[in-house]
Backbone as CSV, one residue per row, in Angstrom:
resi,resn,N_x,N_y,N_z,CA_x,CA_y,CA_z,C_x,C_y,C_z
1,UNK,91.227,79.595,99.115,91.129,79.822,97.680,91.331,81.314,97.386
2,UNK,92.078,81.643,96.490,92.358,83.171,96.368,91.115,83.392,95.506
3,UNK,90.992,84.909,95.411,89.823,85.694,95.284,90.052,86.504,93.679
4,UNK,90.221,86.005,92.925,90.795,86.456,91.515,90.163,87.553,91.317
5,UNK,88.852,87.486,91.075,88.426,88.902,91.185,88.943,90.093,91.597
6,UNK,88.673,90.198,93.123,89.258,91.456,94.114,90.502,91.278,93.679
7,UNK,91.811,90.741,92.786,92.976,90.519,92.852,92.777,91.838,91.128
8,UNK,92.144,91.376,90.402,92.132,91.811,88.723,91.375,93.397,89.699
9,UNK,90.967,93.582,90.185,89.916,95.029,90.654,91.626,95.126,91.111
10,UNK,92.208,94.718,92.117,93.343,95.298,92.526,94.268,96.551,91.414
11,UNK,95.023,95.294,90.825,95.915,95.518,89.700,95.260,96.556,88.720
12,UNK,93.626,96.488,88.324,93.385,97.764,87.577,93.553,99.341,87.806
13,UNK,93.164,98.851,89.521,93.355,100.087,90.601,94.458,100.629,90.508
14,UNK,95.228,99.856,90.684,97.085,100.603,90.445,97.621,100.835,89.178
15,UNK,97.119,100.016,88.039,97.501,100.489,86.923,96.710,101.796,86.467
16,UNK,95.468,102.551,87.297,94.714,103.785,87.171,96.016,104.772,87.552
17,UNK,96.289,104.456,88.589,97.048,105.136,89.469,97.864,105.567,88.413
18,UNK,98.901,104.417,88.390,100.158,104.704,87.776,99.969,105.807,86.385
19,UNK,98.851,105.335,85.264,98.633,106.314,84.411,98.299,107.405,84.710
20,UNK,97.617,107.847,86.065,97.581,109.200,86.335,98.226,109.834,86.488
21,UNK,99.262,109.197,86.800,100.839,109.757,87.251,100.671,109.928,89.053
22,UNK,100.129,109.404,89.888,100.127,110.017,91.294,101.484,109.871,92.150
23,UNK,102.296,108.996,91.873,103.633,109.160,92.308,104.572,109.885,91.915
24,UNK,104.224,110.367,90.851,104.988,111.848,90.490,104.092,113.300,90.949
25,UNK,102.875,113.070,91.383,102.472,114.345,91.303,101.411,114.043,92.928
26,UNK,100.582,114.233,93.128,99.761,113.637,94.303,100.580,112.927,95.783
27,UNK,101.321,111.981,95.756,101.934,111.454,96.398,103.589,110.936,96.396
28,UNK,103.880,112.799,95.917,105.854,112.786,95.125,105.888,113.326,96.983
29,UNK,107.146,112.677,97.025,107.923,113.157,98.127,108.680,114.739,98.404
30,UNK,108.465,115.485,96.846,108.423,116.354,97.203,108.050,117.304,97.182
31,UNK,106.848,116.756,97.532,105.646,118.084,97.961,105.959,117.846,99.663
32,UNK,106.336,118.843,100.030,106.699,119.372,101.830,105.777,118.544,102.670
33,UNK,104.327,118.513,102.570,103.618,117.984,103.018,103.473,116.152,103.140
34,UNK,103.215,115.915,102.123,103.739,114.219,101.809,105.337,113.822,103.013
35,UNK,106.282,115.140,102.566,107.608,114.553,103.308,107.192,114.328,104.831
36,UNK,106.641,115.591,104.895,106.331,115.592,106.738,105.447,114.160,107.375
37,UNK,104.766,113.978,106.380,103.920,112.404,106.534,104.954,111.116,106.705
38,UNK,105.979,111.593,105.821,106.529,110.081,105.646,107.895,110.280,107.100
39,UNK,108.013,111.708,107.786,109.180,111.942,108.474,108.374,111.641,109.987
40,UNK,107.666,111.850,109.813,106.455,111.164,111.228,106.036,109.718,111.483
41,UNK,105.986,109.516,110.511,105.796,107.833,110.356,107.322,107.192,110.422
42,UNK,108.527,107.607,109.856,109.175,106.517,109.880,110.136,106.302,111.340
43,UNK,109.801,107.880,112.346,109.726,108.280,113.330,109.337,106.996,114.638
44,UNK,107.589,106.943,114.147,106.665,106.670,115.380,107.174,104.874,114.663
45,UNK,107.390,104.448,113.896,107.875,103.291,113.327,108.821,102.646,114.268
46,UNK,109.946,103.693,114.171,110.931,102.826,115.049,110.599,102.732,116.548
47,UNK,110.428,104.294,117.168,109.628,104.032,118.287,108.972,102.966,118.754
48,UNK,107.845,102.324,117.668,106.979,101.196,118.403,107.728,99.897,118.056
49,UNK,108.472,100.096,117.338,109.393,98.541,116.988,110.144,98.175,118.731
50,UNK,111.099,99.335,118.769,111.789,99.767,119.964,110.860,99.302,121.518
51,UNK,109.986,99.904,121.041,108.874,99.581,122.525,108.657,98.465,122.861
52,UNK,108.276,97.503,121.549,107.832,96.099,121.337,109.115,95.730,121.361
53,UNK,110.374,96.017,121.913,111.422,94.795,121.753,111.910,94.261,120.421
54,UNK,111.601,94.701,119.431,112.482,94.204,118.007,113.679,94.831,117.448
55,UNK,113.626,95.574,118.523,115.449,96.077,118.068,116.328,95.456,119.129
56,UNK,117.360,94.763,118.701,118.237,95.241,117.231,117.377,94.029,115.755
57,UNK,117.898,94.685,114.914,116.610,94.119,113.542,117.848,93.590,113.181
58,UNK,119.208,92.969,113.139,119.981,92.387,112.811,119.610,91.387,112.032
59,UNK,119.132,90.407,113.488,119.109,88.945,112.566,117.800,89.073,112.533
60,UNK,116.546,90.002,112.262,114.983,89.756,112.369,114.696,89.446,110.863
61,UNK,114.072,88.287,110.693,113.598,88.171,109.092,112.608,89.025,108.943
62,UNK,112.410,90.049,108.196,111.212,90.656,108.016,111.014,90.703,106.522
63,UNK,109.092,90.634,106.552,108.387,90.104,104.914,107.079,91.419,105.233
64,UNK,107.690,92.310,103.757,107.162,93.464,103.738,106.070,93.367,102.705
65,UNK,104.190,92.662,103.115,102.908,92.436,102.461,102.731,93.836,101.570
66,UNK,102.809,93.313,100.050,102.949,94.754,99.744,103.562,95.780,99.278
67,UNK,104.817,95.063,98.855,105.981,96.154,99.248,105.828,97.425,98.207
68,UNK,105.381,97.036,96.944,105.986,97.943,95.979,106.790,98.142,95.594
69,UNK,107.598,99.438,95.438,109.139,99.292,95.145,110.125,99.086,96.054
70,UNK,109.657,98.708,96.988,110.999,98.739,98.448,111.184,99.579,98.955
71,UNK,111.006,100.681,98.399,111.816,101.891,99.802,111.372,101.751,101.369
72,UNK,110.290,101.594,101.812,109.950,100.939,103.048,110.774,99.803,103.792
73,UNK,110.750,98.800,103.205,111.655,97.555,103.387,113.280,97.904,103.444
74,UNK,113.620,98.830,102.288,114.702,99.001,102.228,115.796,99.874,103.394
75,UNK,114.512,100.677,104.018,114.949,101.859,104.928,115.156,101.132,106.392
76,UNK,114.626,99.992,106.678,114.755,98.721,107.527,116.904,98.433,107.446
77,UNK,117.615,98.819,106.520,118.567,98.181,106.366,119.563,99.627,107.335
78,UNK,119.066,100.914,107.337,119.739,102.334,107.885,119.545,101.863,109.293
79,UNK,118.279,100.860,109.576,118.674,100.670,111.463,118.739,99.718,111.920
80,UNK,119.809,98.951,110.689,120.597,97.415,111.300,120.434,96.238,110.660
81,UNK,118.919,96.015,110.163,118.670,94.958,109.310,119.966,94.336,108.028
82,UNK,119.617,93.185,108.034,120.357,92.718,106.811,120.061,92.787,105.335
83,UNK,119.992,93.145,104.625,119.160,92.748,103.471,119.102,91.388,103.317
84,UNK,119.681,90.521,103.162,119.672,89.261,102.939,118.499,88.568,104.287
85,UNK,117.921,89.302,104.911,116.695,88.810,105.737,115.495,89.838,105.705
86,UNK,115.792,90.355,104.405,114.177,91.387,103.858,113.663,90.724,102.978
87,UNK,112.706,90.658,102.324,111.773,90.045,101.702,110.146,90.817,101.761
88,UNK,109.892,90.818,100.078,109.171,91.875,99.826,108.511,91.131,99.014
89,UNK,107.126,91.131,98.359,106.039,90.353,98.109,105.044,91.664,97.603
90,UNK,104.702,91.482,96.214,103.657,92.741,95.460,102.959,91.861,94.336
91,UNK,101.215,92.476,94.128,100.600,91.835,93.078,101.436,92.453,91.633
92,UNK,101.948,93.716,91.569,101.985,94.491,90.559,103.204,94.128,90.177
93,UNK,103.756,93.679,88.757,104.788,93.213,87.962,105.935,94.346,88.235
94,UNK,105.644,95.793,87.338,106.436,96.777,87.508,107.134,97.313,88.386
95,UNK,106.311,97.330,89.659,106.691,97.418,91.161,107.573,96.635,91.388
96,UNK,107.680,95.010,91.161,108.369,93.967,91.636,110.164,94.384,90.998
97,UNK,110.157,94.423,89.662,110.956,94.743,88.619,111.703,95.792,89.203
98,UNK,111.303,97.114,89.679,111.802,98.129,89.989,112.433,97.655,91.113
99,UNK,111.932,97.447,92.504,112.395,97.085,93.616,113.315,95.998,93.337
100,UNK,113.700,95.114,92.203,115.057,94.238,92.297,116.149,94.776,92.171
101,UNK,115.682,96.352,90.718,116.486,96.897,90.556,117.311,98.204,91.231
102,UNK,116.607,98.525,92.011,117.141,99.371,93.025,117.622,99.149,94.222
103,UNK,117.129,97.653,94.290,117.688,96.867,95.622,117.966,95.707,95.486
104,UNK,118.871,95.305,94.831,118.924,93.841,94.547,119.402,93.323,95.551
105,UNK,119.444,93.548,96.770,120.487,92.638,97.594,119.221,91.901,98.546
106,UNK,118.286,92.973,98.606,116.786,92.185,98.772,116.160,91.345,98.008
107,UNK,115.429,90.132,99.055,114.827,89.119,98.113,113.185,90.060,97.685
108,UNK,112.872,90.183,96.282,111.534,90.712,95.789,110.580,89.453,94.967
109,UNK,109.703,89.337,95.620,108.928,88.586,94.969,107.370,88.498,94.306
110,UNK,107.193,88.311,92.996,105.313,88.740,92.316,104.758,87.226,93.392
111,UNK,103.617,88.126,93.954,102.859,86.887,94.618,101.146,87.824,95.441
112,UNK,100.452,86.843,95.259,99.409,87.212,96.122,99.527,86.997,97.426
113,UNK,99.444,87.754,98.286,99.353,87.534,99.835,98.302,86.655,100.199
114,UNK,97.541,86.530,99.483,96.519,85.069,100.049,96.979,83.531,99.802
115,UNK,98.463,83.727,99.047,99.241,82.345,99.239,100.634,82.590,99.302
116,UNK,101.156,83.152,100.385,102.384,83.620,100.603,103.602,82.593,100.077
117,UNK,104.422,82.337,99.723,105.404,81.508,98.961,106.397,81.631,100.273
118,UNK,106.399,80.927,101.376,106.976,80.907,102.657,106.347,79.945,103.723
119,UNK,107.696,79.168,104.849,107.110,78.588,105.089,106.581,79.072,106.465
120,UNK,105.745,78.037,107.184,105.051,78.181,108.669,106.438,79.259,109.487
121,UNK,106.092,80.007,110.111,106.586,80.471,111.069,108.108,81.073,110.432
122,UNK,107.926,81.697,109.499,109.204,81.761,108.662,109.678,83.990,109.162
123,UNK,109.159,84.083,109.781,109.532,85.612,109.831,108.889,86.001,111.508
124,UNK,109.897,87.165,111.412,109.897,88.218,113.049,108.945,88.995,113.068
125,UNK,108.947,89.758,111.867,108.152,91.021,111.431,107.053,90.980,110.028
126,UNK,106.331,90.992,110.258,105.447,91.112,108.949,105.137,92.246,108.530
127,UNK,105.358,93.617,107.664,104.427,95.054,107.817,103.871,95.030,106.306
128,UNK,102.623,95.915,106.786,101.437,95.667,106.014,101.148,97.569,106.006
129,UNK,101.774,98.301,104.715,101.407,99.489,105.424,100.415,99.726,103.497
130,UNK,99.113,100.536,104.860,98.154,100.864,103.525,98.092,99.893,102.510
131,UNK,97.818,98.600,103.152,97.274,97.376,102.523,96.142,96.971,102.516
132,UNK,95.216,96.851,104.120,94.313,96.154,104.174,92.815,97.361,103.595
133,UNK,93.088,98.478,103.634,92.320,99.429,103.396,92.068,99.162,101.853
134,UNK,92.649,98.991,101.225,92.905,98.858,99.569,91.812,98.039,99.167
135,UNK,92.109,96.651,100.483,91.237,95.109,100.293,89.870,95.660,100.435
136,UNK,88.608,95.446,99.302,87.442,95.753,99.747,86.571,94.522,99.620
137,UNK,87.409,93.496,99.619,86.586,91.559,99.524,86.800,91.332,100.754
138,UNK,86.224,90.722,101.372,85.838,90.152,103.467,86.988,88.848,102.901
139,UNK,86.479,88.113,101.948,87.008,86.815,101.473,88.866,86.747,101.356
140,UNK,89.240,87.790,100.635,91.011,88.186,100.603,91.364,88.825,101.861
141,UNK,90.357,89.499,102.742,91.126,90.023,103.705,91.125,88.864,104.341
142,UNK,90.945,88.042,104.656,90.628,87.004,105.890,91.690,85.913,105.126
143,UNK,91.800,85.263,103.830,93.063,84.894,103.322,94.306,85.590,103.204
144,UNK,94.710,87.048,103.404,95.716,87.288,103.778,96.269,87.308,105.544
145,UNK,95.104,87.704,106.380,95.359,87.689,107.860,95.819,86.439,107.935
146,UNK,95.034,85.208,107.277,95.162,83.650,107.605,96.897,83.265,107.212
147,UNK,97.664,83.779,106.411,98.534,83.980,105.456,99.648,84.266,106.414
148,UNK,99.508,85.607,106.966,100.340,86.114,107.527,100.775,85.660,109.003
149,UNK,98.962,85.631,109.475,99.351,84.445,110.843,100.169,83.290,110.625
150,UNK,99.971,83.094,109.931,100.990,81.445,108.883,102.330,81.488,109.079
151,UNK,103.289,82.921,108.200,104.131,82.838,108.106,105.196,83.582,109.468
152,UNK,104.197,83.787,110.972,104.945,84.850,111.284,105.019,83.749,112.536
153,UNK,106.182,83.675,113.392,106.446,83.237,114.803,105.775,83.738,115.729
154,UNK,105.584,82.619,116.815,104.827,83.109,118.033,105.885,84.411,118.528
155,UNK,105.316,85.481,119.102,106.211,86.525,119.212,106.321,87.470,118.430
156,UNK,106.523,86.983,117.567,106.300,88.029,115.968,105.321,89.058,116.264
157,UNK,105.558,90.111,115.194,104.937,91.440,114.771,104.150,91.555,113.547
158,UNK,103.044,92.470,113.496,102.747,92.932,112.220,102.620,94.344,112.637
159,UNK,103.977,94.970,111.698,103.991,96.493,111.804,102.701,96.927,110.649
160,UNK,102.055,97.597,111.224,100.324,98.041,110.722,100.721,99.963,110.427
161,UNK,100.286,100.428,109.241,99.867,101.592,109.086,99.142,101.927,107.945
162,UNK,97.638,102.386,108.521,96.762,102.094,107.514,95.320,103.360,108.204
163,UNK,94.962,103.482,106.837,93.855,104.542,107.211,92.521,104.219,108.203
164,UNK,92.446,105.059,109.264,91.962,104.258,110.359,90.118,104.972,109.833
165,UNK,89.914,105.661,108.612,88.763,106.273,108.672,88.325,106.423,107.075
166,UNK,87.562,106.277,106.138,86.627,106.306,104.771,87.217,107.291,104.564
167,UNK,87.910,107.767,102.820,88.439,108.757,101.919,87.143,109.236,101.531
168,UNK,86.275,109.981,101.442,85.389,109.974,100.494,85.274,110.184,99.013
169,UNK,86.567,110.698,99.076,87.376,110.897,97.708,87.422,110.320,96.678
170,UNK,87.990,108.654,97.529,88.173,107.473,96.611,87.598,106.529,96.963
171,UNK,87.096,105.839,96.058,85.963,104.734,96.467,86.665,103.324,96.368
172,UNK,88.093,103.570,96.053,89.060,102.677,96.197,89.740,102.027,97.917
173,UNK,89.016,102.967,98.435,90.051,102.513,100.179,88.785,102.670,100.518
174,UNK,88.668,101.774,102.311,88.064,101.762,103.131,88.375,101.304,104.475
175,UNK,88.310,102.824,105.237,89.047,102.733,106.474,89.025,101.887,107.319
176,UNK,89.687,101.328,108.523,89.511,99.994,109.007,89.905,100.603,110.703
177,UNK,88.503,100.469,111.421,88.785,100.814,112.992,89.578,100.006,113.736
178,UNK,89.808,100.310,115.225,91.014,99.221,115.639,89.867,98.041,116.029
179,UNK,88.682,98.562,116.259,88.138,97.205,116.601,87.792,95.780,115.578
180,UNK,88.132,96.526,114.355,88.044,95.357,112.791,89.319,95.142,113.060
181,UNK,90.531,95.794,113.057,92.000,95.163,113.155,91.814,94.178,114.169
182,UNK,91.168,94.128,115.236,91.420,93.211,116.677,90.646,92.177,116.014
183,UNK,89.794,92.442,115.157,88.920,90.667,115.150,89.187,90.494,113.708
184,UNK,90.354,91.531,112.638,91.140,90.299,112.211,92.174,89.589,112.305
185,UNK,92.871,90.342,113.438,93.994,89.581,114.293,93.703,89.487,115.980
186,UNK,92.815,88.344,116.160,91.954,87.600,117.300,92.692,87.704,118.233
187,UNK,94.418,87.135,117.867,94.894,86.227,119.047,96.438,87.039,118.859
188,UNK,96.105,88.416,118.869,97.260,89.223,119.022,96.899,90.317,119.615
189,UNK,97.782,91.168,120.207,98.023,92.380,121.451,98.145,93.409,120.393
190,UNK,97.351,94.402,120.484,97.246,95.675,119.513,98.080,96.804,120.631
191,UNK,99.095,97.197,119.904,99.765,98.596,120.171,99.655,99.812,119.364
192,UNK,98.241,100.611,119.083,98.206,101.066,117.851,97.561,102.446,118.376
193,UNK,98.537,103.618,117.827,98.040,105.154,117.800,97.461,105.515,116.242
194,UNK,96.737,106.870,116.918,96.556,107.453,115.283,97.858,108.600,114.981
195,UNK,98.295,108.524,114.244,99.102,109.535,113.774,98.496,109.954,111.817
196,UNK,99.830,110.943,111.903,99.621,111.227,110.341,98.224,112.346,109.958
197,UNK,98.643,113.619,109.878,97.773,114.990,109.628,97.472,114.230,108.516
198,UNK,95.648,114.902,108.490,94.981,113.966,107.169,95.812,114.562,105.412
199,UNK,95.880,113.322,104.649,97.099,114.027,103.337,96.485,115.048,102.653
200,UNK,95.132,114.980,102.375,94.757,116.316,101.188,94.980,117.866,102.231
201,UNK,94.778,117.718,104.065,95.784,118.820,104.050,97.378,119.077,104.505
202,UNK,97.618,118.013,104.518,99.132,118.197,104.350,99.973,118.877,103.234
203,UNK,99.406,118.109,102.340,99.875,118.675,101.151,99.615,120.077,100.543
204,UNK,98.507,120.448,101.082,98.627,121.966,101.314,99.136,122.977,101.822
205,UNK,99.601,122.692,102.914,100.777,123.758,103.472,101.642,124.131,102.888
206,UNK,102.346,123.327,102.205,103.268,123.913,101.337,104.899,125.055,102.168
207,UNK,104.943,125.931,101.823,106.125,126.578,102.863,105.825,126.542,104.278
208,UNK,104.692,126.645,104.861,103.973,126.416,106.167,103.945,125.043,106.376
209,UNK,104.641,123.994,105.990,104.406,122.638,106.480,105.339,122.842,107.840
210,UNK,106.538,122.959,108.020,107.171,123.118,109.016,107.200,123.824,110.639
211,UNK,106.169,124.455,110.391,105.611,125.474,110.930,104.026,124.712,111.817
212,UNK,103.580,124.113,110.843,101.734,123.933,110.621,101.739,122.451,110.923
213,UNK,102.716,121.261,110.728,102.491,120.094,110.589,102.220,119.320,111.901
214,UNK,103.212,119.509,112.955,103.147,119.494,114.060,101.884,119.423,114.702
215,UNK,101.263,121.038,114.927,100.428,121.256,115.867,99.250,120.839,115.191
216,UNK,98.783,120.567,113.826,97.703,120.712,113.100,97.888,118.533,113.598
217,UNK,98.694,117.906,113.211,98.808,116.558,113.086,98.522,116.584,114.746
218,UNK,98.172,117.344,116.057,98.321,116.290,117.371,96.634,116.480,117.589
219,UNK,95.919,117.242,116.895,94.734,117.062,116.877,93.967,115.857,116.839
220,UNK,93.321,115.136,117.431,93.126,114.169,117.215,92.251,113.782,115.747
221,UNK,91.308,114.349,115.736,90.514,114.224,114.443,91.083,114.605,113.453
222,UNK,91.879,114.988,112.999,92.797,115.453,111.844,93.552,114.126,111.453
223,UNK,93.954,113.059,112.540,95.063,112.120,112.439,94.508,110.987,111.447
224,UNK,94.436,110.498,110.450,94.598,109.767,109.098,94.357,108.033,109.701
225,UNK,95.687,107.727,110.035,96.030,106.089,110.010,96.086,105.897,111.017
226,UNK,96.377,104.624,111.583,96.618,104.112,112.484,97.995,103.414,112.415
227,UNK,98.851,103.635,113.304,100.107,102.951,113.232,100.648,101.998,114.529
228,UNK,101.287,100.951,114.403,101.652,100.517,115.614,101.948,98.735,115.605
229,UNK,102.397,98.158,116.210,102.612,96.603,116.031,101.960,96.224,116.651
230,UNK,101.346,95.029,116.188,100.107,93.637,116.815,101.480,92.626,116.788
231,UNK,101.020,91.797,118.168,101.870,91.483,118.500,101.350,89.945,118.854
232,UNK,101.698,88.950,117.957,101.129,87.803,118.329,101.419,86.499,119.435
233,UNK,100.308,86.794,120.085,100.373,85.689,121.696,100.927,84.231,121.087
């Protein structure tokens, strides 16, 4: 049964967002810092795809929990993917709208991840990035894991990147250790590092990101998320 509640708390959450403007200002790509986040990640991304055997992404169906506007999903198509085997899934209307229109050759679809519109065993790759942290209901997280186990093949992936530790900032996220990832995906093989210099100081460096990002991000306690594919037995 989906969780209407935690779904309406969702959508208010992002419609906060959006009026604040944080994708233009907080989390714009071009603030130096943010870039260096997203040039590390899409980095250690292919890497663990690569490691785990999912390249070549040719014929891999992949269903991006989450998507937003696509650029994630979409950047899947620069290392081989098809579009016509991406598929992208968001609570938020505007998000959905945008991502048809900037990518129409991708399938985009409005849907709750606690009833995925797909069938059994219908995808290679599932990624879930800075999703489950968002979820603060036990009840939706456990209907989307149930969801995703659903739609993904024995073999299959869930590419994971998500804050591995509490914002205190925002009372909107809540970090998720690898040992909660392992017991909400029971009967899958965790391949998962921390990466990603924490963002409020990334985004501070500013002309020193290039310089500072590197050595400040291999610290371990500095590192943000957790990234890496679960890999289902």
């Amino acid at each position: 049964m989906e969780t209407h509640a935690e779904v309406d708390r969702l959508r208010k959450v992002y419609r906060e967002y959006a009026v604040r403007g944080f994708g233009g200002s907080k989390w714009s790509q071009a603030n130096r810092g943010n870039h260096a986040v997203l040039d590390e990640c899409q980095g250690k991304i292919r890497e663990a795809l690569e490691k785990c055997g999912f390249f070549p992404l040719e014929n891999r169906r992949i269903l991006d929990v989450g998507c937003g506007t696509g650029e994630r999903l979409a950047a899947f198509v620069d290392w081989g993917a098809r579009p016509d085997n991406l598929f992208g899934v968001d609570l938020i209307p505007d998000r959905i709208s945008e991502g048809q229109k900037s990518h129409p050759q991708i399938t985009f679809q409005l849907a709750n991840a606690e009833a995925l519109p797909f069938a059994n065993h219908a995808f290679d790759l599932v990624t879930v990035f800075t999703v489950f942290t968002s979820i603060l209901d036990r009840q939706m997280t456990d209907n989307v894991c149930r969801e995703i186990n659903r739609v993904l093949r024995r073999g299959g992936g869930v590419l994971w990147y998500d804050f591995r530790m509490h914002n205190p900032l925002n009372q909107h996220v809540r970090g998720i250790s690898r040992g909660r990832i392992q017991n909400m995906f029971p009967d899958y093989k965790l391949n998962l590092e921390p990466i990603s210099l924490l963002p409020p100081l990334a985004r501070r460096l500013g002309r020193l990101t290039r310089l500072l990002y590197t050595p400040l991000s291999s610290v371990p306690f500095l590192r943000s998320h957790y990234l890496g594919v679960l890999t289902k037995l």
